Amino acid sequence: MSRSRPARITRRTALAGGGSLIVSFALRPLPGVAAPGTPGAPPVAAQEELPGSLRNAPLLDSWLRIDAQGGVTVFTGKAELGQGIKTALMQIAAEELAIAPARIALVTADTSRTPNEGYTSGSHSMQDSGTAILHAAAQAREILLGIAAQRLGIPADRLQALDGAAVAPDGRRIGYGELVSEQTLHVRAQAQSRLSDPSRHRVIGADVPRVDIPAKLAGGAAYVQDLRLPGMVHARVVRPPSYGARLRRVQIEQVRALPGVMHIVHDGDYLAVIARREYQAVMAMNALARAAQWEEHPGLPDQARLFAELATWPSELVSVAGHHTETAEPARTLEAEYRRAYQIHGSIGPSCAVALFDDGALTVWTHSQGVYPLRSALAQLLQLPEERVHCIQVPGSGCYGHNGADDAAADAALIARAVPGRPVRVQWMRADEHAWEPFGPAMLARVRGTLDGAGNIVSWEYDVWSNTHATRPGGAGNLMPAWHLATPRAQPPPKPLPLPEGGGDRNALPLYRIPALRVDYHFIPTMPLRVSALRSLGAYLNVFAIESFMDELARAAKADAVQLRLRHLDDPRAAAIITTAAEHFGWARYRRRHGCGRGFAFARYKNLAAYTAVAVEVQVDGESGAIRVLRAVAAVDCGEVVSPDGVRNQIEGGILQALSWTLYESVTFDRTRITSRDWSSYPILRFSAVPQEVEVHVLDRPGQPFLGTGEAAQGPAAAAVANALADAVGVRVREIPLTRSMMRTRKGVPEGRERT
Amino acid sequence: MITLLVNGRSVEVDDDPATPLLYVLRGTLALNGAKFGCGLGQCGACTVIVDDAPVYSCLTPIAALHGRRITTVEGLGTQQDPGPLQRAFIAEQAAQCGYCIAGMMLRAHALLMRDPSPTESAIRGALEPGLCRCGTHLRILRAVRRASRELASARSGGTADTRP
Ligand code: FES
Ligand code: FES
């Protein structure tokens, strides 16, 4: 393997260097600093670690308020992204407060109302917000029971919380509304809570219909796209045709005269138009685009040589893991290289935001995943004090990571500033979304593994190359519209996300017991294409690589793929998940039909969150080479399950989305422009290619910490398909998208290049 | 002025006749159901039914729709009183972000009006033009099958609510 000679940075310096990026995920205030977003929060010194996000917002009434009528309002700093988080959080509060979920109102991310929980990302919502609400609700219940005990003159432990009231053994009851006063819950949370007994849970673990669905099915105002404020006008942006293009000249006079046009924003290379009606804005945008002349520069790599070049780009070395114990003599050595193309988030609804600039203050309605970080970035962009910027999260089309949401909010803010007092709604066009959103970065991994004579893995060397997976707005420079202004904001230099969660190195470390192991991450700072967090980050390629390679090792050792994994695992939860998926799939009794094959893969997300195993059967059309996944069976362990159907929905969706990424998807570009700008140049999964069936088995672990599932299935699903493909046609495809790669290597690539 | 017949109601709109129906529904008529997804006829988020067939409202100018029957998802029922197809989607919890779902439901509605007991491949064929990025496809299929079953039993049982 040829190596560039990158600067060596140790894990410690990577962590330190990545320190500022912790902001993107945890946003921990310094001890002694009031948690932002908890108005009136007194400075508290961090004492004992509080559970979940209580750490950042320790006052109970930041999370939970009860009015005099007994109505409960729960506050979360997380956002509903279509993952059903609202319903799950209501279930948690309902369980601990012993009231019906329907009696709870839930307020999601809003910089003037909810705690600051950073970004809704990384499958963290259940862990962070779910855990905080669980404890806040349990502690609130105990406080209420304590007050009731005093009033009734009996010990608190004789009281029961039941249906929104404290109930005494003799039947006397006092409703929560009569027990609370304004200050009751304005207290600091304790590190320990008396949680309700998991074996008695009635709402947690039950399938409660999602609260956000009915409006979405009946044309209710469910999305930021549906906001209609009084006097609202519409805007569209004319983007440059390529990264770094400069506006040479633009004739705006004729555009100004078009019907409905109210204003044209022209600031450096930034061009936008405001009109009374939405279609008038679209027509004016088209006219403005025709009236603009740009100067472009080729700055993109040669796509045909991308993977040959990627590993030669300057990189910094992050040592992920390394150990060496006494090993048996290796009998065989295998090595392989796995690749993943640039891919888009591709929300079906292009990014959108509404902004109102009034009296020197800005309000933005946004589907951003992080209203607090967005607020800071917008304040910086418009040079306003943070208190003058208010960001309210409203659901949009599913985002799957850092898409155009924050940029659209910046567009709306910049444009609204030009028409004070008027709410401005801006929605991106399809090409804006396809070409300008930050992509999931192209990645490359090389693995070298050895087996002993008995087919046990002896050694494992792994190198992965990737850009950053985090360019979320920490500052205005990560808001793409800011790059085009007369006084542009440059994108800050990227940094690797720190382990243990990691970015490009997320899941780079196999969970298997391997005596001699080295895992290195080659972090590439240069970003010719705009990139950021796409669901599961580096775990997608790393799990694809590790689990494909495990399959190659199993074939080389003539071992069963499931057995080989089980033999190298010590974690019983991992083993249980693998066995469950294999059994339900019928792995042991599988009979291969012509043109079909089976594949298996497993991972524990980030090596510290949900466990997922996926088995699939694929069929390959001999003529066309089209790959069809016939069925998939998954098993998942995400700790205590709040909403079993919610978990199934996430895993089902994660698998289908991963099939789409894995089989079909790649951003295309020439040396200057992104050329995949619509759904015909960037095809995705359609109904005809959807499996007959995806079965999801959820193993409940009552009392275990909540673990998110939004990103748990993508890596395993990708590898399971590649492994099934190898089983079906004996061709090992190591580059995503698989369909394109298989067409290219139709003549076949030998199984795991063996070295002697 | 152009007269449109939307969900059984006749409305006059003063938009430019070249305006695609989608913008008139969402703007002038303040109906949220039809969604902008691509404006190119590639994703189906904007699907509505004109007379009996699904069309891309993002591509259809209102000039072509004078006096024709337009059905949007608002015409299938309300949040308080969901129609059978909406009930089936709720029963199957057939949405993640839900942005694609109105378009999917209208394709399914047009199919079920034509063929109340469609085969699996007929359902998939009818939905093929619709893109879903969340991977909700299997739930959408289950919801359509459920609606078809329930329609069949409503018909044989003589229940009044046989609108899909
Ligand atoms: S918005 Fe009409 S087909 Fe996509
Ligand atoms: S449910 Fe999100 S696009 Fe279909």
mmCIF file of N, CA and C and ligand atoms in Angstrom, chain A residues 348 397-398 400, chain B residues 95-101 104 131-136 140, ligand 2:
data_model
loop_
_atom_site.group_PDB
_atom_site.id
_atom_site.type_symbol
_atom_site.label_atom_id
_atom_site.label_comp_id
_atom_site.label_asym_id
_atom_site.label_seq_id
_atom_site.Cartn_x
_atom_site.Cartn_y
_atom_site.Cartn_z
ATOM 1 N N ILE A 348 -37.017 15.538 -0.516
ATOM 2 C CA ILE A 348 -38.016 15.650 -1.591
ATOM 3 C C ILE A 348 -38.516 17.096 -1.680
ATOM 4 N N SER A 397 -39.321 18.948 4.899
ATOM 5 C CA SER A 397 -39.189 17.626 4.307
ATOM 6 C C SER A 397 -38.000 16.952 4.996
ATOM 7 N N GLY A 398 -38.017 15.638 5.108
ATOM 8 C CA GLY A 398 -36.925 14.924 5.795
ATOM 9 C C GLY A 398 -35.565 15.413 5.313
ATOM 10 N N TYR A 400 -32.154 14.209 6.719
ATOM 11 C CA TYR A 400 -31.123 13.163 6.714
ATOM 12 C C TYR A 400 -29.721 13.701 6.974
ATOM 13 N N ALA B 95 -45.969 7.225 7.206
ATOM 14 C CA ALA B 95 -45.263 8.472 6.905
ATOM 15 C C ALA B 95 -44.025 8.542 7.768
ATOM 16 N N GLN B 96 -42.981 9.116 7.221
ATOM 17 C CA GLN B 96 -41.908 9.573 8.096
ATOM 18 C C GLN B 96 -41.999 11.087 8.082
ATOM 19 N N CYS B 97 -41.262 11.743 7.172
ATOM 20 C CA CYS B 97 -41.460 13.196 7.133
ATOM 21 C C CYS B 97 -42.816 13.536 6.542
ATOM 22 N N GLY B 98 -43.328 12.670 5.668
ATOM 23 C CA GLY B 98 -44.666 12.849 5.126
ATOM 24 C C GLY B 98 -44.769 13.778 3.927
ATOM 25 N N TYR B 99 -43.647 14.333 3.501
ATOM 26 C CA TYR B 99 -43.707 15.338 2.437
ATOM 27 C C TYR B 99 -44.220 14.751 1.118
ATOM 28 N N CYS B 100 -43.909 13.497 0.880
ATOM 29 C CA CYS B 100 -44.321 12.859 -0.376
ATOM 30 C C CYS B 100 -45.735 12.308 -0.320
ATOM 31 N N ILE B 101 -46.301 12.233 0.895
ATOM 32 C CA ILE B 101 -47.457 11.359 1.104
ATOM 33 C C ILE B 101 -48.725 11.844 0.395
ATOM 34 N N MET B 104 -48.624 10.627 -3.018
ATOM 35 C CA MET B 104 -48.808 9.171 -3.052
ATOM 36 C C MET B 104 -50.284 8.821 -2.887
ATOM 37 N N LEU B 131 -41.621 9.788 -5.752
ATOM 38 C CA LEU B 131 -40.375 9.532 -5.030
ATOM 39 C C LEU B 131 -40.591 9.740 -3.541
ATOM 40 N N CYS B 132 -40.025 8.835 -2.747
ATOM 41 C CA CYS B 132 -40.014 9.009 -1.300
ATOM 42 C C CYS B 132 -38.577 8.853 -0.852
ATOM 43 N N ARG B 133 -38.051 9.834 -0.144
ATOM 44 C CA ARG B 133 -36.662 9.790 0.258
ATOM 45 C C ARG B 133 -36.487 9.146 1.631
ATOM 46 N N CYS B 134 -37.573 9.122 2.420
ATOM 47 C CA CYS B 134 -37.472 8.563 3.772
ATOM 48 C C CYS B 134 -37.505 7.038 3.780
ATOM 49 N N GLY B 135 -37.849 6.437 2.635
ATOM 50 C CA GLY B 135 -37.948 4.983 2.614
ATOM 51 C C GLY B 135 -39.225 4.472 3.250
ATOM 52 N N THR B 136 -40.313 5.186 3.034
ATOM 53 C CA THR B 136 -41.595 4.785 3.614
ATOM 54 C C THR B 136 -42.382 3.881 2.662
ATOM 55 N N ILE B 140 -46.410 2.674 2.686
ATOM 56 C CA ILE B 140 -47.349 3.252 1.732
ATOM 57 C C ILE B 140 -48.080 2.111 1.010
HETATM 58 S S1 FES C 2 -42.117 10.155 3.956
HETATM 59 FE FE1 FES C 2 -40.494 11.590 3.709
HETATM 60 S S2 FES C 2 -40.302 11.665 1.555
HETATM 61 FE FE2 FES C 2 -41.749 10.116 1.848
#
